Amino acid sequence: MGLILKELKAIEPAFVTSDGNGLPYVINGKPIEGEIRIWKENILDEPYNFGLPNQSDIKKAIETSLKSDSLKSINIYNRIEEIIEISSKIEKYEENISRIVSLETGKSIELSREEIQSAEKIMENSWTLLSNSETSTRDGPISFLSDSSSITTQIKLEKGLSIVFPAFTSPFFTTISSITRSLISGTPVIVKPSSYSLVSILSAISMFSDSSFLDSISFLPTRGMSYIDLFDNEEFVYYFYGKKINYKNLMKNLSGKFIANCAGRVVVILCSLPENVDLLSNIIAKLALKHSGQACGSISWLISLERLKDEIIESIADRFSQSLVGNPLEGKEIGPLKNKEIADRSTKLINDAIYKGGSLLTGGLTNGRYIEPTLIDNIAKNSEILWNDIEAPVLTSTSVSSCTEAISIAKMMSGSSTTIVFGNDNIINKMAKSKKGIVIKGSDNIEAILNSICYSNGDPIKEIVKSPFPGELTYDNSLIIY
């Protein structure tokens, strides 16, 4: 039995197969080993197998969930009290879960703990998600990483069934937050896990193993898009990477290229510099390397006025050169990427940028799924890396002659939906008006703001009405945070 399965067995033995080598699937709370077993290796090369449900299993889970009255028979206030009690189980197994998430995603232990603690806080604060009336809605916190708890979403009672698609970049959090939201809404849950984070997602479901909710939760891994048509139902509610979406948008996301987290990667525009340039350099470097550049809120691009960039680029290069690559459980900051395909694609983007005139200041080397922290300056406008989501520990720097030019570049960058602007309010408003997304006014708080956006129970644009930082919705639902 590998380390990752040992960690899961320490939490919930029933969620490891009888031979100790794999995972069952779960139908309405009952683990089933199944006849079809698929072998896989996690991101750190620990092999295990998992069971695949067949079509009749999936139909059974859907029909049983739709007919079940067990969840609805529990008073909504009692449901919330039980959810709050379950949060203490997350605290009990925090270290086990953190190791599972790090083993499966390549995150540092520090980042994994941050994810687990965020999930715990979502559950602890379940009362604030409840409507005063069982048929209406009210605002409630969806992120609790900051001192304030005023980020809001709306939870209302639903009918039917919730289908949950957790994110690879935060599998435990997006599973817990979506299940919590569904249970409060009164809907049973089917979790459709990514094959890259099966154990993390099953560890989240195991938090409910001693509760009255378990028979309202199913865990059904499938091969790619197999049986996806079974989930096309007007009575279903869909949570994709923490966002509540409709079936049409779900299929659009599943069948195309999409950013695998809530806010995407981030571009920073420098039209002015803060007083503490060293602090900003450290923050940008840290966020560029967060989860090896794969995380929600990872900074991938820097666009700056020519006269401003040299000092900050030098400091970032120093920080990159000090970062260690390797196993996150051994204290390394830069872990492996999701798969070899992403590593190969990132290498091609790096090479293209250098071929077209970019200056490689640090890194650039690839070893399997590992890429060194890479900083490329003087990126040409025709470099593919400027227009694509790179999903790797890579930061690029582009010089412009004016802030207007910076905005014209940023608004066309499909890989980013969040822009941090160091400049006056006029520039910030122009950015928000030119591209739908999140625009953050540059400050020493940008790391806390991005964390709050990423660990939110819902769409950060559509469902965040307030935030722990002064902000407003404007320009066709662009969210400006000051």
Short mmCIF file of C-alpha atoms in Angstrom, two decimals, residues 57-292:
data_model
loop_
_atom_site.label_atom_id
_atom_site.label_comp_id
_atom_site.label_asym_id
_atom_site.label_seq_id
_atom_site.Cartn_x
_atom_site.Cartn_y
_atom_site.Cartn_z
CA ASP A 57 -24.61 1.98 -11.45
CA ILE A 58 -24.78 5.63 -12.47
CA LYS A 59 -28.48 5.40 -13.31
CA LYS A 60 -29.10 3.77 -9.95
CA ALA A 61 -27.25 6.52 -8.10
CA ILE A 62 -29.23 9.21 -9.94
CA GLU A 63 -32.63 7.52 -9.45
CA THR A 64 -32.01 6.70 -5.79
CA SER A 65 -30.82 10.22 -5.05
CA LEU A 66 -33.81 11.82 -6.75
CA LYS A 67 -36.26 9.60 -4.86
CA SER A 68 -34.52 9.85 -1.49
CA ASP A 69 -36.19 11.80 1.30
CA SER A 70 -33.45 11.22 3.87
CA LEU A 71 -31.85 14.64 3.41
CA LYS A 72 -35.13 16.52 3.24
CA SER A 73 -36.32 14.73 6.37
CA ILE A 74 -33.61 16.53 8.37
CA ASN A 75 -34.65 19.99 9.46
CA ILE A 76 -32.54 22.60 7.69
CA TYR A 77 -31.31 24.03 10.98
CA ASN A 78 -30.25 20.57 12.13
CA ARG A 79 -28.46 20.07 8.80
CA ILE A 80 -26.43 23.19 9.37
CA GLU A 81 -25.61 22.25 12.98
CA GLU A 82 -24.35 18.87 11.76
CA ILE A 83 -22.25 20.50 9.02
CA ILE A 84 -20.63 22.71 11.65
CA GLU A 85 -19.89 19.64 13.78
CA ILE A 86 -18.29 17.90 10.79
CA SER A 87 -15.84 20.80 10.43
CA SER A 88 -14.06 19.56 13.56
CA LYS A 89 -13.24 16.33 11.75
CA ILE A 90 -11.33 18.33 9.15
CA GLU A 91 -9.26 19.85 11.94
CA LYS A 92 -8.61 16.37 13.39
CA TYR A 93 -7.27 15.00 10.11
CA GLU A 94 -5.72 18.20 8.76
CA GLU A 95 -2.20 16.79 8.49
CA ASN A 96 -3.33 13.55 6.81
CA ILE A 97 -5.42 15.46 4.28
CA SER A 98 -2.66 18.00 3.66
CA ARG A 99 -0.23 15.22 2.79
CA ILE A 100 -2.80 13.63 0.46
CA VAL A 101 -3.38 16.92 -1.38
CA SER A 102 0.36 17.57 -1.68
CA LEU A 103 1.02 14.03 -2.93
CA GLU A 104 -1.73 14.32 -5.50
CA THR A 105 -1.41 17.90 -6.73
CA GLY A 106 2.27 18.69 -6.12
CA LYS A 107 1.40 21.60 -3.84
CA SER A 108 3.63 22.52 -0.95
CA ILE A 109 2.39 21.35 2.44
CA GLU A 110 1.87 24.99 3.39
CA LEU A 111 -0.49 25.56 0.46
CA SER A 112 -2.31 22.29 1.12
CA ARG A 113 -2.89 23.29 4.74
CA GLU A 114 -4.23 26.64 3.54
CA GLU A 115 -6.73 24.82 1.31
CA ILE A 116 -7.84 22.45 4.11
CA GLN A 117 -8.26 25.30 6.60
CA SER A 118 -10.32 27.27 4.09
CA ALA A 119 -12.67 24.29 3.65
CA GLU A 120 -13.00 23.96 7.41
CA LYS A 121 -13.94 27.63 7.73
CA ILE A 122 -16.59 27.33 5.03
CA MET A 123 -18.26 24.60 7.11
CA GLU A 124 -17.76 26.38 10.43
CA ASN A 125 -19.60 29.40 9.07
CA SER A 126 -22.50 27.51 7.48
CA TRP A 127 -25.08 29.49 9.47
CA THR A 128 -24.16 32.64 7.60
CA LEU A 129 -25.07 30.98 4.30
CA LEU A 130 -28.64 30.33 5.42
CA SER A 131 -31.62 32.37 4.34
CA ASN A 132 -33.85 33.84 7.04
CA SER A 133 -36.69 32.19 5.18
CA GLU A 134 -36.58 28.66 3.82
CA THR A 135 -37.85 29.95 0.50
CA SER A 136 -35.73 33.09 0.06
CA THR A 137 -32.07 34.00 0.10
CA ARG A 138 -29.66 36.18 1.98
CA ASP A 139 -26.03 37.11 1.77
CA GLY A 140 -23.39 35.16 3.64
CA PRO A 141 -19.61 34.83 3.72
CA ILE A 142 -17.91 32.63 1.14
CA SER A 143 -14.30 33.27 2.05
CA PHE A 144 -12.73 33.48 5.47
CA LEU A 145 -9.00 33.89 4.89
CA SER A 146 -9.10 37.58 5.72
CA ASP A 147 -10.01 39.17 9.03
CA SER A 148 -13.30 40.26 7.52
CA SER A 149 -16.12 37.84 6.70
CA SER A 150 -18.16 40.02 4.41
CA ILE A 151 -17.53 38.31 1.06
CA THR A 152 -20.99 37.14 0.10
CA THR A 153 -22.92 34.66 -1.95
CA GLN A 154 -26.51 33.51 -1.99
CA ILE A 155 -27.79 30.09 -0.96
CA LYS A 156 -31.35 29.06 -1.65
CA LEU A 157 -33.32 25.85 -1.36
CA GLU A 158 -33.15 23.71 -4.49
CA LYS A 159 -34.91 20.64 -5.84
CA GLY A 160 -33.37 17.71 -7.66
CA LEU A 161 -29.71 16.73 -7.51
CA SER A 162 -26.30 18.46 -7.40
CA ILE A 163 -23.53 17.30 -9.75
CA VAL A 164 -20.10 18.40 -8.50
CA PHE A 165 -16.94 18.68 -10.64
CA PRO A 166 -14.05 19.56 -8.25
CA ALA A 167 -10.95 21.48 -9.42
CA PHE A 168 -7.54 19.84 -9.65
CA THR A 169 -5.90 22.95 -8.20
CA SER A 170 -8.05 22.83 -5.03
CA PRO A 171 -9.76 19.42 -4.99
CA PHE A 172 -10.51 19.21 -1.27
CA PHE A 173 -11.84 22.75 -0.96
CA THR A 174 -14.04 22.71 -4.06
CA THR A 175 -15.50 19.34 -3.03
CA ILE A 176 -16.26 20.46 0.53
CA SER A 177 -17.61 23.86 -0.45
CA SER A 178 -19.86 22.45 -3.19
CA ILE A 179 -21.19 19.62 -1.00
CA THR A 180 -21.81 22.04 1.88
CA ARG A 181 -23.69 24.39 -0.38
CA SER A 182 -25.73 21.49 -1.79
CA LEU A 183 -26.64 20.06 1.62
CA ILE A 184 -27.80 23.46 2.85
CA SER A 185 -29.84 23.79 -0.35
CA GLY A 186 -31.40 20.37 0.31
CA THR A 187 -30.03 18.47 -2.70
CA PRO A 188 -28.22 15.09 -2.68
CA VAL A 189 -24.82 15.11 -4.37
CA ILE A 190 -23.02 13.13 -7.05
CA VAL A 191 -19.32 13.97 -7.24
CA LYS A 192 -17.66 13.47 -10.64
CA PRO A 193 -13.95 13.53 -9.74
CA SER A 194 -10.94 14.32 -11.87
CA SER A 195 -8.67 11.29 -12.23
CA TYR A 196 -5.79 13.56 -11.17
CA SER A 197 -7.19 14.14 -7.67
CA LEU A 198 -9.30 11.09 -6.78
CA VAL A 199 -7.88 10.54 -3.30
CA SER A 200 -8.12 14.20 -2.29
CA ILE A 201 -11.77 14.29 -3.38
CA LEU A 202 -12.60 11.00 -1.65
CA SER A 203 -10.91 12.28 1.52
CA ALA A 204 -13.31 15.26 1.39
CA ILE A 205 -16.30 12.92 1.10
CA SER A 206 -14.92 10.88 4.01
CA MET A 207 -15.49 13.88 6.27
CA PHE A 208 -19.21 13.00 6.04
CA SER A 209 -18.74 9.26 6.71
CA ASP A 210 -20.06 9.38 10.29
CA SER A 211 -22.89 11.78 9.50
CA SER A 212 -26.50 11.41 8.48
CA PHE A 213 -25.53 12.91 5.09
CA LEU A 214 -23.40 10.09 3.70
CA ASP A 215 -26.27 8.24 1.99
CA SER A 216 -26.98 11.49 0.10
CA ILE A 217 -23.46 11.55 -1.43
CA SER A 218 -22.09 9.49 -4.34
CA PHE A 219 -18.56 9.36 -5.81
CA LEU A 220 -18.57 8.25 -9.45
CA PRO A 221 -15.31 8.41 -11.44
CA THR A 222 -15.66 7.79 -15.18
CA ARG A 223 -13.43 7.69 -18.22
CA GLY A 224 -13.44 11.15 -19.78
CA MET A 225 -16.90 12.09 -21.01
CA SER A 226 -18.37 8.60 -20.58
CA TYR A 227 -22.06 8.65 -19.62
CA ILE A 228 -22.08 12.45 -19.38
CA ASP A 229 -25.46 12.51 -21.12
CA LEU A 230 -26.97 10.82 -18.06
CA PHE A 231 -26.42 14.06 -16.17
CA ASP A 232 -28.44 16.22 -18.57
CA ASN A 233 -31.54 16.95 -16.52
CA GLU A 234 -33.43 20.16 -15.83
CA GLU A 235 -33.72 19.12 -12.17
CA PHE A 236 -29.96 19.04 -11.69
CA VAL A 237 -27.73 21.76 -10.24
CA TYR A 238 -24.12 21.81 -11.51
CA TYR A 239 -21.04 22.96 -9.59
CA PHE A 240 -18.03 23.19 -11.88
CA TYR A 241 -14.77 24.03 -10.08
CA GLY A 242 -16.83 25.70 -7.35
CA LYS A 243 -19.03 27.70 -9.74
CA LYS A 244 -22.73 27.06 -10.13
CA ILE A 245 -23.39 26.82 -13.89
CA ASN A 246 -25.99 25.43 -16.29
CA TYR A 247 -25.63 22.26 -18.36
CA LYS A 248 -24.86 24.11 -21.59
CA ASN A 249 -21.92 25.95 -20.02
CA LEU A 250 -20.84 22.75 -18.28
CA MET A 251 -20.52 20.98 -21.63
CA LYS A 252 -18.73 23.97 -23.12
CA ASN A 253 -16.16 23.80 -20.32
CA LEU A 254 -15.77 20.03 -20.44
CA SER A 255 -15.32 19.86 -24.20
CA GLY A 256 -12.93 22.77 -24.63
CA LYS A 257 -9.88 24.40 -23.12
CA PHE A 258 -10.63 26.12 -19.85
CA ILE A 259 -8.83 27.62 -16.89
CA ALA A 260 -8.91 25.01 -14.15
CA ASN A 261 -9.61 27.27 -11.22
CA CYS A 262 -11.93 30.05 -10.19
CA ALA A 263 -9.99 33.17 -11.18
CA GLY A 264 -7.40 31.95 -13.64
CA ARG A 265 -3.87 33.20 -13.79
CA VAL A 266 -3.09 36.86 -13.15
CA VAL A 267 -1.45 39.70 -15.08
CA VAL A 268 0.16 42.62 -13.24
CA ILE A 269 0.30 46.07 -14.84
CA LEU A 270 2.91 48.45 -13.45
CA CYS A 271 2.12 52.08 -14.24
CA SER A 272 3.63 53.17 -10.93
CA LEU A 273 5.66 51.56 -8.16
CA PRO A 274 4.78 51.34 -4.45
CA GLU A 275 7.14 52.68 -1.82
CA ASN A 276 8.29 49.18 -0.83
CA VAL A 277 9.51 47.66 -4.11
CA ASP A 278 11.23 44.73 -2.36
CA LEU A 279 7.95 43.69 -0.73
CA LEU A 280 6.13 43.82 -4.05
CA SER A 281 8.90 41.81 -5.73
CA ASN A 282 8.63 39.10 -3.07
CA ILE A 283 4.82 38.98 -3.38
CA ILE A 284 4.93 38.71 -7.19
CA ALA A 285 7.63 36.02 -7.05
CA LYS A 286 5.73 34.03 -4.41
CA LEU A 287 2.46 34.17 -6.35
CA ALA A 288 4.17 33.34 -9.65
CA LEU A 289 5.49 30.13 -8.09
CA LYS A 290 2.33 29.24 -6.15
CA HIS A 291 1.49 25.60 -6.85
CA SER A 292 4.18 25.69 -9.53
#
